[in-house]
Short mmCIF file of C-alpha atoms and ligand atoms in Angstrom, two decimals:
data_model
loop_
_atom_site.label_atom_id
_atom_site.label_comp_id
_atom_site.label_asym_id
_atom_site.label_seq_id
_atom_site.Cartn_x
_atom_site.Cartn_y
_atom_site.Cartn_z
CA MET A 2 -18.30 64.14 -46.57
CA LYS A 3 -19.06 60.69 -46.20
CA ILE A 4 -20.50 58.69 -49.30
CA ASN A 5 -21.99 55.48 -49.24
CA VAL A 6 -23.14 54.10 -52.16
CA LEU A 7 -26.72 52.37 -51.27
CA TYR A 8 -27.86 48.63 -53.66
CA LEU A 9 -31.30 49.01 -54.12
CA GLY A 10 -32.07 45.59 -56.05
CA ARG A 11 -32.05 44.70 -59.54
CA LEU A 12 -33.90 45.13 -62.66
CA ASP A 13 -33.33 41.98 -65.23
CA CYS A 14 -33.61 42.89 -68.63
CA LYS A 15 -31.58 42.08 -71.91
CA LYS A 16 -28.29 43.69 -72.52
CA PHE A 17 -29.21 45.19 -75.42
CA HIS A 18 -31.40 47.56 -73.71
CA LEU A 19 -28.37 48.86 -71.95
CA ILE A 20 -25.68 48.23 -74.43
CA GLU A 21 -26.35 48.08 -78.12
CA CYS A 22 -25.16 44.06 -79.29
CA ARG A 23 -26.43 42.01 -81.72
CA ASP A 24 -27.73 39.24 -79.67
CA GLU A 25 -30.99 40.35 -78.28
CA GLN A 26 -31.36 37.55 -76.21
CA THR A 27 -28.34 37.90 -74.11
CA ASP A 28 -29.70 39.04 -69.88
CA ILE A 29 -28.00 41.38 -67.96
CA LEU A 30 -28.33 42.15 -64.25
CA SER A 31 -29.08 46.17 -64.16
CA PRO A 32 -28.41 47.25 -60.57
CA VAL A 33 -30.98 49.77 -58.82
CA SER A 34 -28.81 52.54 -56.21
CA ALA A 35 -28.64 55.81 -54.96
CA ILE A 36 -26.10 57.01 -53.11
CA LEU A 37 -25.93 59.02 -49.28
CA ILE A 38 -23.74 62.04 -48.53
CA GLN A 39 -23.35 63.03 -45.23
CA HIS A 40 -22.12 66.86 -46.04
CA PRO A 41 -20.50 68.67 -43.16
CA ASP A 42 -22.73 72.02 -44.49
CA LEU A 43 -25.64 70.59 -46.38
CA GLY A 44 -26.60 67.57 -44.13
CA ASN A 45 -27.98 64.05 -45.34
CA ILE A 46 -28.63 64.17 -48.95
CA LEU A 47 -29.58 61.41 -51.04
CA TYR A 48 -29.13 61.23 -54.55
CA ASP A 49 -32.27 59.24 -56.11
CA THR A 50 -34.25 56.96 -54.47
CA GLY A 51 -34.65 53.87 -56.31
CA ASN A 52 -37.64 52.16 -57.10
CA SER A 53 -41.17 51.87 -55.87
CA PRO A 54 -42.86 49.50 -53.40
CA LEU A 55 -45.89 49.15 -55.73
CA TYR A 56 -43.79 48.56 -58.96
CA HIS A 57 -46.34 45.53 -59.80
CA LYS A 58 -49.45 47.99 -60.00
CA ALA A 59 -47.47 51.19 -60.37
CA TYR A 60 -45.63 50.71 -63.29
CA SER A 61 -47.15 49.77 -66.69
CA GLU A 62 -47.08 46.04 -68.43
CA GLU A 63 -44.57 47.34 -70.99
CA MET A 64 -42.27 48.60 -68.35
CA LEU A 65 -42.45 45.66 -66.28
CA ARG A 66 -41.71 43.53 -69.49
CA THR A 67 -38.74 45.12 -70.57
CA TYR A 68 -37.39 45.98 -67.16
CA PRO A 69 -38.32 43.25 -64.53
CA VAL A 70 -37.79 44.09 -61.33
CA GLY A 71 -35.48 41.05 -60.44
CA GLU A 72 -34.80 42.34 -56.53
CA PHE A 73 -36.61 45.28 -54.86
CA ILE A 74 -34.92 47.09 -51.76
CA SER A 75 -35.94 50.08 -50.53
CA ILE A 76 -34.58 53.15 -50.12
CA GLU A 77 -36.60 53.09 -46.32
CA SER A 78 -34.50 49.85 -45.24
CA ALA A 79 -31.26 50.66 -47.58
CA LEU A 80 -31.32 53.85 -44.95
CA SER A 81 -31.65 51.78 -41.90
CA GLU A 82 -28.32 50.16 -42.10
CA TYR A 83 -26.63 53.43 -41.65
CA GLY A 84 -28.84 53.81 -38.79
CA LEU A 85 -30.75 56.55 -40.79
CA SER A 86 -34.69 57.04 -41.57
CA VAL A 87 -36.20 58.72 -44.28
CA ASP A 88 -37.12 61.78 -41.65
CA ASP A 89 -32.77 62.45 -41.48
CA ILE A 90 -32.75 63.10 -44.71
CA ASP A 91 -32.41 66.80 -45.52
CA MET A 92 -32.41 66.89 -49.22
CA ILE A 93 -33.00 64.88 -52.21
CA ILE A 94 -31.23 64.89 -55.32
CA LEU A 95 -32.80 63.35 -58.54
CA SER A 96 -30.66 62.17 -61.26
CA HIS A 97 -33.34 62.03 -63.33
CA LEU A 98 -37.44 61.36 -63.08
CA HIS A 99 -37.68 57.58 -64.28
CA PHE A 100 -39.42 55.27 -62.32
CA ASP A 101 -36.15 53.24 -61.13
CA HIS A 102 -34.98 56.63 -59.15
CA ALA A 103 -37.86 58.43 -58.40
CA GLY A 104 -39.81 55.73 -57.53
CA GLY A 105 -38.99 55.85 -53.66
CA LEU A 106 -40.35 59.15 -52.90
CA CYS A 107 -43.44 57.95 -51.72
CA TYR A 108 -41.06 56.82 -48.75
CA PHE A 109 -40.71 60.73 -47.98
CA LYS A 110 -44.34 62.07 -47.59
CA GLY A 111 -44.34 64.13 -44.47
CA THR A 112 -40.48 64.33 -44.14
CA LYS A 113 -38.77 67.56 -45.00
CA ALA A 114 -37.16 65.99 -47.66
CA ILE A 115 -39.82 65.83 -49.41
CA LYS A 116 -39.75 69.70 -49.53
CA ASN A 117 -36.78 70.16 -51.07
CA ILE A 118 -36.15 68.02 -54.29
CA ILE A 119 -33.83 69.21 -56.26
CA VAL A 120 -34.01 67.94 -60.21
CA SER A 121 -33.09 70.08 -63.44
CA GLU A 122 -36.00 72.06 -64.94
CA THR A 123 -35.52 70.53 -68.28
CA GLU A 124 -36.15 67.00 -66.82
CA LEU A 125 -39.29 68.39 -64.95
CA LYS A 126 -40.28 69.96 -67.10
CA ASN A 127 -39.91 67.13 -70.16
CA ALA A 128 -41.43 64.49 -67.21
CA TYR A 129 -44.60 66.32 -66.82
CA TRP A 130 -44.86 66.70 -71.06
CA LYS A 131 -44.24 63.28 -71.20
CA VAL A 132 -46.68 61.71 -68.64
CA MET A 133 -49.51 64.24 -69.54
CA THR A 134 -49.56 63.66 -73.18
CA ASN A 135 -49.63 59.69 -73.11
CA GLN A 136 -45.73 58.61 -74.06
CA GLY A 137 -44.70 58.77 -70.44
CA GLY A 138 -42.69 55.51 -70.49
CA ALA A 139 -40.26 55.06 -67.89
CA TYR A 140 -41.48 58.34 -66.38
CA ILE A 141 -44.98 57.37 -64.10
CA LYS A 142 -46.65 60.62 -62.82
CA GLU A 143 -48.19 59.05 -59.22
CA LEU A 144 -44.07 58.33 -58.48
CA PHE A 145 -42.81 61.96 -59.06
CA ASP A 146 -46.07 63.75 -58.30
CA ILE A 147 -46.07 63.62 -55.12
CA LYS A 148 -48.53 65.22 -52.44
CA GLY A 149 -46.30 67.99 -50.36
CA ALA A 150 -43.31 67.76 -53.29
CA VAL A 151 -41.50 70.98 -53.26
CA TYR A 152 -39.17 70.68 -56.13
CA LYS A 153 -36.27 73.10 -56.66
CA THR A 154 -35.41 73.14 -60.17
CA ILE A 155 -31.81 74.59 -61.23
CA ALA A 156 -31.09 75.48 -65.12
CA GLN A 157 -27.37 75.49 -64.99
CA ASP A 158 -24.78 73.72 -63.51
CA THR A 159 -24.67 74.25 -59.88
CA ASP A 160 -22.06 73.80 -56.81
CA LEU A 161 -24.20 72.74 -53.83
CA ALA A 162 -20.46 73.19 -52.10
CA PRO A 163 -17.08 73.29 -53.42
CA ASP A 164 -16.78 69.13 -52.63
CA LEU A 165 -20.36 68.82 -54.31
CA GLN A 166 -21.10 69.93 -57.78
CA LEU A 167 -24.19 68.78 -60.32
CA PHE A 168 -23.94 68.93 -63.87
CA ILE A 169 -26.64 69.01 -66.43
CA GLN A 170 -26.69 66.19 -69.09
CA ASN A 171 -28.59 65.59 -72.39
CA SER A 172 -28.48 62.41 -72.82
CA HIS A 173 -31.11 59.40 -71.96
CA THR A 174 -33.50 62.20 -71.07
CA PRO A 175 -33.40 65.93 -71.65
CA GLY A 176 -31.95 66.40 -68.06
CA VAL A 177 -30.01 64.19 -66.15
CA LEU A 178 -28.15 65.53 -63.20
CA GLY A 179 -24.28 63.80 -62.74
CA LEU A 180 -22.30 64.79 -60.01
CA VAL A 181 -18.76 66.21 -59.34
CA LEU A 182 -17.83 64.67 -55.83
CA SER A 183 -14.31 65.84 -54.25
CA THR A 184 -13.38 63.49 -52.04
CA GLN A 185 -10.20 62.94 -49.76
CA THR A 186 -9.79 59.02 -49.74
CA LYS A 187 -10.51 58.25 -53.48
CA GLY A 188 -10.16 61.86 -55.15
CA ASN A 189 -12.72 62.92 -58.01
CA ILE A 190 -15.49 60.91 -58.59
CA ILE A 191 -17.98 61.96 -61.23
CA VAL A 192 -21.16 60.19 -60.72
CA THR A 193 -23.09 59.46 -64.86
CA SER A 194 -25.87 58.56 -63.99
CA ASP A 195 -27.89 56.86 -67.00
CA THR A 196 -26.48 58.50 -69.56
CA VAL A 197 -23.49 56.27 -69.65
CA TYR A 198 -25.22 52.95 -67.61
CA THR A 199 -22.24 51.02 -67.76
CA ARG A 200 -18.08 50.70 -67.66
CA GLU A 201 -18.60 48.50 -71.26
CA ASN A 202 -20.99 51.67 -72.46
CA PHE A 203 -17.76 53.82 -71.40
CA ASN A 204 -14.62 51.89 -72.51
CA SER A 205 -16.18 50.66 -75.88
CA GLU A 206 -17.94 53.87 -76.84
CA LEU A 207 -21.14 51.27 -77.02
CA PRO A 208 -24.69 53.47 -76.73
CA PRO A 209 -27.39 51.81 -75.23
CA GLY A 210 -29.82 49.62 -77.98
CA GLY A 211 -33.70 49.22 -77.95
CA LYS A 212 -35.76 52.48 -78.16
CA ILE A 213 -34.54 54.65 -75.16
CA ASN A 214 -32.61 57.48 -76.89
CA LYS A 215 -33.96 59.02 -79.80
CA THR A 216 -30.68 59.26 -81.06
CA LYS A 217 -27.27 58.05 -81.29
CA LYS A 218 -26.16 61.53 -81.33
CA GLU A 219 -27.27 62.36 -77.91
CA PHE A 220 -24.82 59.60 -76.07
CA TYR A 221 -21.75 60.07 -78.27
CA ASP A 222 -22.21 63.93 -77.40
CA ASN A 223 -22.77 63.42 -73.89
CA LEU A 224 -19.99 60.86 -73.87
CA LYS A 225 -17.54 63.48 -74.59
CA LEU A 226 -18.40 65.78 -72.42
CA ILE A 227 -17.73 62.60 -69.44
CA GLN A 228 -14.88 62.20 -71.03
CA GLU A 229 -13.74 65.47 -70.96
CA LYS A 230 -14.91 65.80 -67.38
CA SER A 231 -12.94 63.15 -66.33
CA LYS A 232 -9.62 64.41 -67.74
CA THR A 233 -10.13 67.94 -65.82
CA TYR A 234 -11.17 66.47 -62.66
CA ASN A 235 -8.85 62.93 -63.17
CA ALA A 236 -11.82 61.36 -61.91
CA GLU A 237 -13.34 57.89 -61.16
CA LEU A 238 -16.30 57.48 -62.99
CA LEU A 239 -19.47 55.78 -61.37
CA PHE A 240 -21.76 54.81 -63.95
CA GLY A 241 -25.86 53.92 -63.76
CA HIS A 242 -26.26 50.98 -63.64
CA ASP A 243 -23.45 48.88 -63.63
CA TYR A 244 -23.86 45.53 -61.66
CA GLU A 245 -20.24 44.88 -60.77
CA GLN A 246 -19.11 48.45 -60.17
CA ILE A 247 -22.71 49.10 -57.50
CA VAL A 248 -21.77 46.02 -56.44
CA GLU A 249 -18.33 46.13 -55.08
CA TRP A 250 -19.06 50.34 -54.20
CA ALA A 251 -22.17 49.19 -52.14
CA GLY A 252 -20.36 46.28 -50.19
CA ALA A 253 -17.38 48.53 -49.52
CA LYS A 254 -16.71 51.06 -46.72
CA GLU A 255 -17.45 54.05 -46.89
CA ILE A 256 -15.80 56.94 -49.12
CA PHE A 257 -14.58 59.98 -47.41
ZN1 ZN B 317 -32.18 53.92 -64.62
#
């Protein structure tokens, strides 16, 4: 299994949206990313797809104001760096259906990957319920309700392969898929996605500020799950929106 972290640009937002803090004026760079997993048995897997190229039209004014797109790199061009096109992807795993994770699905129209999208069942139900009741927020229907899309939902933690496990988290949204990746050179890696945005959230046990989480309890319950999993697997953590880490991992050579 070969793993590459793909850097897909940034959202330039206020720090308190990611990490609770008193000062609501401090800025933070929030990277957008995907993970390319080239697996000997499962083929080319993409975990997340980044922002939509039509962000300036598709995203609501509130979202663009809260999470301004500071830099946009399409999943298509990020894949081309590895000599791959959207047609080479066999499976897409979406951590959740927010715009900065599902926004690149549009590039996969007509490909085999669009018929093979893994997402948690609670996430898919929640996303549709939110957008159809006019409380979409970071869910934007046209980004995930794509022509030809076939979602394969999972309702419990699932091993896609012995070295690639999916686990369901209930924080940030009700069904964020995390990954446990077993590598030969870097040991086990746990990918948290947006349940833990940054290393600072994890190390200082700080939830996000702002309105994204309904309660802090969800954050702390999920943090406990991640703390326990990281001990069980003796794993390194890859966080959802940690600029320093994403830039470092994206710049590093592939992980085997
Ligand atoms: Zn996100």
